[in-house]
Amino acid sequence: MIESWRWYGDLDKITLPEIAQTGATGIVTALHDIPYGKVWPIEAIRARQAAIAADLDLHWNVVESLPIHEAIKKGDGDLDPLFANYRQSMANLAACGVQVICYNFMPLLDWTRTDLAAPVAKGGTALRFSQARMAAFEIHMLKREGAEADYSDEVRAQASAWIARATQQDRDTLLTSIMAGLPGAYDRYDIDSLRLALDGYRGIDRDTLRANYARFLAEIIPTAQDLGIRMCVHPDDPPRDILGLPRMVSNADDIEWILGQQDALENGLTLCSGSLGANPVNDVPAIAHQFADRIHFAHLRNVTKDPDGSFQEAAHLEGDTDMPALVAALLDEEDRRRQAGRADAEIPFRPDHGHELLSDIGSGTHPGYPLIGRLRGLAELRGVIAGLGYRSQG
């Protein structure tokens, strides 16, 4: 497996020399300064590659992500120019030798959390999704029509109790936390602009969004086949409908539907153990076995779930997912690919969403992407991989 590390370029507090010291060699990044729907120029791609490769034994091995314009998700207007731009960006990346593209099809928001600094028992902080706080946001702050029906009586009562004691700063912090998953330097939504954005999805149900996603795949995957690019969709995070918007990639049935729309190796999956692991119905190692040949990239992290639907980022070898079993499934697939003579036998992975530990705290890194917390995760995963490799040779 190829040890990789997500880097936000000039927006990142963590430097490439620091990343090199972790031992990871693959850099997972994107051109976050380019607006959605615009072409990524070859010159900009090469400039990013040159910055990464400067005497550090690093290389840009995965794009995360090449964003999909909201108009494509909504099926809104003349989409031909947007699809053409997306294909041209793919061609430019392929011309520069970058051939794995992670993307998502989540409406409006990327990953969503309600707490960016939930305390961890032995010190440090973690990302958390509180069902009660999300309910407080939707019902009492956003005042989304129909939101009450999406939450249990108990959660609604907890939400009412929280909002009753919340200060304006508490409310502002909650909004900031929910917006934190949006990548890059783009402006986040405030309450009014989020309501307006949600209005743009009125009448778009799960079937409509699926149809729009199927069109995206039909427009893009043949180009990926021509270019030798591996497209790999990231699961929804959290893996459930939020803000009244349907989600497309939350369980094994969803993944099977997506991969079946274009039955090609280039139509693949980013196996995110944290996103899938937050859904109680998902057996993540089993999902890895089921779709092993279409996994082109892996995010390895762990979560601990609560009965009400809340969850918190756990240490990489703790939480509800059996990480050694998951890693074993990926290593088995690598062995199968080697025996089949596939050039892409090794699967790139990155430690995802680490705890803020020690000097991470207050350092201002992107939420969920501290240095020491992810280094701890990488070291633990490295140990699991080494141990399983030794066992397989014994």
XYZ file of C-alpha atoms in Angstrom:
394
model
C 0.000 0.000 0.000
C 1.223 3.497 -0.832
C 1.486 5.759 2.212
C -0.048 9.105 1.317
C -0.909 12.395 3.025
C -3.514 15.018 2.289
C -2.063 18.476 1.712
C -3.979 21.709 1.033
C -1.151 23.472 -0.764
C -0.564 27.110 0.158
C -3.646 26.971 2.399
C -2.065 24.311 4.626
C -0.247 25.076 7.888
C 1.689 21.816 7.472
C 4.680 22.055 5.148
C 5.972 19.571 2.618
C 9.241 19.070 4.569
C 7.138 18.144 7.612
C 5.122 15.695 5.533
C 8.332 14.156 4.199
C 9.407 13.489 7.781
C 6.288 11.340 8.338
C 7.613 8.824 5.811
C 4.621 9.173 3.480
C 5.605 9.567 -0.165
C 2.273 10.180 -1.911
C 0.622 13.601 -1.760
C -3.153 13.840 -2.012
C -4.101 17.355 -3.055
C -6.170 19.540 -5.361
C -6.124 22.988 -6.930
C -8.465 24.475 -4.358
C -8.117 28.004 -5.708
C -9.786 27.163 -9.036
C -13.577 27.722 -8.950
C -15.873 24.749 -9.433
C -16.641 24.072 -13.070
C -13.497 25.723 -14.465
C -10.695 23.867 -16.268
C -7.546 22.959 -14.340
C -4.775 24.249 -16.641
C -1.758 22.056 -17.336
C 0.511 24.874 -16.160
C -1.152 24.961 -12.738
C -1.002 21.167 -12.420
C 2.693 21.111 -13.310
C 3.430 23.941 -10.887
C 1.826 21.980 -8.063
C 3.750 18.855 -9.085
C 7.016 20.789 -9.122
C 6.393 22.165 -5.636
C 5.663 18.675 -4.323
C 8.616 16.982 -6.003
C 11.288 19.489 -4.918
C 14.009 17.268 -3.389
C 11.669 15.548 -0.917
C 10.926 12.182 -2.583
C 7.253 13.127 -2.740
C 4.849 12.872 -5.657
C 1.254 13.874 -6.359
C -0.484 10.512 -6.643
C -4.176 11.257 -5.962
C -6.431 14.226 -6.727
C -8.839 14.973 -3.889
C -10.923 16.263 -5.293
C -11.904 17.417 -8.755
C -15.178 19.046 -7.650
C -18.484 18.545 -9.401
C -20.432 21.759 -9.988
C -23.742 21.977 -8.115
C -25.577 22.514 -11.405
C -24.571 18.978 -12.456
C -25.928 17.543 -9.219
C -29.187 19.435 -9.689
C -29.386 18.788 -13.445
C -29.825 22.526 -13.857
C -29.428 24.313 -17.209
C -27.069 23.609 -20.103
C -24.543 21.218 -18.601
C -22.534 20.472 -21.737
C -19.896 23.184 -21.019
C -19.460 21.931 -17.442
C -18.995 18.334 -18.577
C -16.554 19.487 -21.276
C -14.524 21.420 -18.705
C -14.480 18.434 -16.367
C -13.241 16.149 -19.137
C -10.564 18.676 -20.111
C -9.334 18.831 -16.507
C -9.142 15.039 -16.521
C -7.153 15.114 -19.763
C -4.757 17.714 -18.347
C -4.200 15.668 -15.198
C -3.578 12.520 -17.256
C -1.106 14.410 -19.453
C 0.821 15.233 -16.277
C 0.726 11.628 -15.061
C -1.886 12.066 -12.282
C -4.328 9.216 -12.809
C -6.398 8.726 -9.632
C -9.249 11.183 -9.003
C -11.283 11.051 -5.805
C -14.580 12.969 -5.974
C -17.914 13.084 -4.168
C -21.529 13.644 -5.118
C -22.756 15.151 -1.831
C -25.219 18.027 -2.343
C -24.019 21.445 -1.076
C -21.783 20.306 1.776
C -18.757 18.037 1.997
C -18.157 16.159 5.269
C -20.253 17.573 8.100
C -19.524 17.774 11.831
C -21.115 19.717 14.673
C -18.010 19.820 16.927
C -14.459 20.423 15.747
C -12.818 20.059 19.161
C -14.692 17.444 21.177
C -12.544 16.349 24.133
C -10.785 12.973 24.034
C -10.547 10.992 27.272
C -6.748 11.070 27.612
C -6.314 14.563 26.229
C -6.545 16.160 22.828
C -9.614 16.801 20.731
C -11.561 15.068 17.961
C -14.233 15.791 15.384
C -17.761 14.856 16.435
C -21.223 14.702 14.885
C -23.938 15.272 17.482
C -27.415 14.341 16.362
C -28.897 16.719 18.939
C -26.808 19.684 17.824
C -27.576 19.001 14.175
C -31.265 18.940 15.106
C -30.850 22.221 17.001
C -29.269 23.742 13.904
C -31.876 22.490 11.449
C -34.993 23.040 13.570
C -34.168 26.168 15.560
C -31.462 28.051 13.622
C -32.056 27.163 9.987
C -35.789 26.597 10.616
C -35.914 24.106 7.763
C -39.454 23.058 6.918
C -40.048 19.430 7.864
C -36.827 19.071 9.845
C -38.653 17.914 12.972
C -39.754 14.728 11.214
C -36.123 13.705 10.653
C -35.350 13.385 14.367
C -36.667 11.297 17.244
C -38.616 12.770 20.151
C -35.590 12.303 22.411
C -33.217 14.065 20.028
C -35.659 16.937 19.497
C -35.905 17.373 23.277
C -32.118 17.466 23.572
C -31.976 19.977 20.726
C -34.497 22.238 22.433
C -32.532 22.057 25.680
C -29.287 22.936 23.895
C -30.737 25.883 21.993
C -32.332 27.234 25.182
C -28.958 27.563 26.892
C -26.837 28.360 23.821
C -25.221 31.777 23.571
C -24.835 33.579 20.274
C -21.212 32.457 20.281
C -22.379 28.839 20.710
C -24.664 29.235 17.702
C -21.937 30.861 15.624
C -19.507 28.074 16.543
C -22.051 25.435 15.530
C -22.555 27.074 12.126
C -18.793 27.341 11.621
C -18.349 23.676 12.526
C -21.017 22.520 10.078
C -19.419 24.574 7.300
C -15.849 23.419 8.062
C -15.900 20.464 5.667
C -16.071 22.686 2.589
C -12.600 22.527 1.028
C -10.263 25.270 0.043
C -10.667 29.002 0.530
C -14.269 29.354 -0.590
C -16.773 31.313 1.455
C -18.946 29.245 3.736
C -22.716 29.602 3.898
C -24.411 31.724 6.519
C -27.982 30.925 7.538
C -29.620 33.021 4.822
C -27.365 31.834 2.000
C -27.772 28.214 3.096
C -31.568 28.598 2.966
C -31.219 30.045 -0.533
C -28.943 27.187 -1.617
C -31.373 24.628 -0.242
C -34.186 26.276 -2.213
C -32.252 25.343 -5.346
C -32.775 21.677 -4.456
C -36.554 21.911 -4.044
C -38.227 19.055 -5.899
C -35.003 17.074 -6.222
C -35.593 13.729 -4.550
C -33.382 10.654 -4.374
C -34.503 9.338 -7.773
C -33.813 12.685 -9.453
C -30.374 12.972 -7.864
C -29.602 9.394 -8.904
C -30.563 10.205 -12.475
C -28.290 13.242 -12.436
C -25.466 11.154 -11.010
C -25.989 8.479 -13.669
C -25.672 11.170 -16.332
C -22.423 12.395 -14.776
C -20.987 8.884 -14.902
C -22.129 8.398 -18.500
C -20.456 11.674 -19.487
C -17.201 11.100 -17.591
C -16.312 7.402 -17.333
C -15.763 6.800 -21.081
C -13.214 9.633 -20.990
C -11.589 8.070 -17.941
C -11.294 4.816 -19.900
C -9.652 6.620 -22.803
C -7.203 8.402 -20.492
C -6.423 5.527 -18.128
C -7.802 7.513 -15.183
C -9.273 5.825 -12.126
C -12.309 7.736 -10.839
C -13.220 6.824 -7.258
C -16.270 8.192 -5.484
C -16.009 9.094 -1.799
C -18.887 7.890 0.416
C -21.261 10.364 2.032
C -20.141 11.801 5.362
C -22.239 11.335 7.386
C -23.790 8.410 5.482
C -27.390 9.621 5.789
C -29.663 12.344 4.443
C -28.987 15.737 6.061
C -30.581 19.159 5.584
C -33.422 17.330 3.868
C -31.103 16.427 0.984
C -30.735 12.852 -0.247
C -27.335 11.161 -0.143
C -26.114 8.784 -2.830
C -23.214 6.765 -1.345
C -24.100 5.533 2.122
C -24.083 1.716 2.025
C -23.230 -1.350 -0.045
C -26.443 -1.136 -2.083
C -25.620 2.435 -3.107
C -22.092 1.464 -4.097
C -23.358 -1.482 -6.139
C -25.760 0.815 -7.992
C -23.011 3.366 -8.746
C -20.491 0.834 -9.989
C -23.188 -0.816 -12.089
C -24.051 2.390 -13.946
C -20.771 2.162 -15.847
C -19.411 -1.346 -15.421
C -15.786 -0.398 -15.957
C -12.666 -0.573 -13.822
C -12.332 3.198 -14.163
C -15.633 3.701 -12.299
C -14.391 3.000 -8.801
C -14.583 3.642 -5.076
C -12.655 5.533 -2.452
C -12.964 3.175 0.517
C -13.447 5.581 3.452
C -13.710 3.483 6.587
C -14.851 6.432 8.702
C -17.680 7.559 6.449
C -19.001 4.052 5.883
C -18.289 3.116 9.502
C -20.664 5.810 10.784
C -23.616 3.871 9.323
C -24.658 1.078 11.721
C -25.746 -1.200 8.861
C -22.302 -1.215 7.245
C -19.738 -3.969 7.758
C -16.757 -2.070 6.379
C -14.351 -5.031 5.910
C -17.144 -6.909 4.126
C -17.740 -3.920 1.844
C -14.011 -3.839 1.093
C -14.092 -7.524 0.084
C -17.256 -7.057 -1.986
C -15.921 -4.179 -4.088
C -12.181 -4.880 -3.778
C -11.368 -4.791 -7.491
C -12.865 -1.282 -7.836
C -11.120 0.305 -4.829
C -8.572 2.790 -6.151
C -7.913 4.783 -2.966
C -8.516 4.341 0.767
C -9.134 6.695 3.683
C -8.379 4.793 6.860
C -9.871 6.122 10.098
C -12.276 4.949 12.781
C -15.381 6.207 14.536
C -17.338 5.325 17.643
C -21.116 5.430 17.200
C -23.813 6.321 19.736
C -27.318 4.793 19.711
C -28.962 8.102 18.717
C -26.926 8.388 15.505
C -24.145 10.594 16.848
C -20.541 9.543 16.249
C -17.028 10.697 17.088
C -13.656 10.188 15.457
C -11.793 7.475 17.357
C -8.117 6.595 17.304
C -7.291 4.662 14.141
C -7.096 1.257 15.847
C -10.018 1.894 18.184
C -13.650 2.570 17.363
C -16.248 0.303 15.787
C -14.462 -0.853 12.620
C -12.073 -3.804 12.782
C -9.122 -2.024 11.179
C -6.826 -5.071 10.904
C -9.601 -6.967 9.111
C -10.113 -4.039 6.754
C -6.406 -3.671 6.007
C -6.194 -7.438 5.416
C -8.948 -7.136 2.796
C -6.982 -4.417 0.987
C -3.739 -6.384 1.146
C -5.519 -9.465 -0.219
C -6.732 -7.374 -3.149
C -3.217 -6.086 -3.786
C -1.964 -9.681 -3.923
C -4.710 -10.573 -6.383
C -3.800 -7.617 -8.597
C -0.127 -8.538 -8.601
C -0.974 -12.080 -9.649
C -3.153 -10.654 -12.423
C -0.289 -8.435 -13.589
C -2.099 -5.164 -12.939
C 0.137 -2.088 -12.988
C -1.975 -0.447 -10.281
C -1.559 -3.271 -7.781
C -0.649 -1.007 -4.868
C -3.552 0.919 -3.354
C -2.771 4.448 -2.137
C -4.127 5.183 1.333
C -3.932 8.028 3.774
C -4.517 8.299 7.513
C -7.659 10.374 7.833
C -9.092 12.750 10.444
C -6.596 12.406 13.266
C -7.041 13.685 16.811
C -5.448 17.011 17.705
C -2.660 16.015 20.094
C 0.190 17.828 21.863
C 1.434 20.723 19.703
C -1.402 20.172 17.203
C -3.699 22.000 19.623
C -3.995 25.632 18.650
C -1.783 25.221 15.577
C -4.545 26.274 13.180
C -4.429 23.272 10.856
C -7.499 22.312 8.834
C -10.095 20.657 11.117
C -9.437 16.921 11.228
C -6.036 17.286 9.545
C -3.444 17.858 12.291
C 0.170 16.769 11.994
C 0.823 14.674 15.099
C -2.613 13.083 15.248
C -2.371 11.863 11.667
C 1.238 10.800 12.161
C 0.079 8.650 15.068
C -2.565 7.142 12.792
C -0.052 6.514 10.007
C 2.355 4.836 12.425
C -0.375 2.574 13.770
C -1.586 1.652 10.282
C 1.990 1.051 9.186
C 2.344 -1.414 12.047
C -0.857 -3.238 11.078
C 0.280 -3.489 7.447
C 3.719 -4.749 8.465
C 2.245 -7.289 10.863
C -0.201 -8.655 8.324
C 2.519 -8.814 5.688
C 4.761 -10.770 8.051
C 1.910 -13.165 8.865
C 1.206 -13.765 5.184
C 4.868 -14.664 4.610
C 5.080 -17.034 7.590
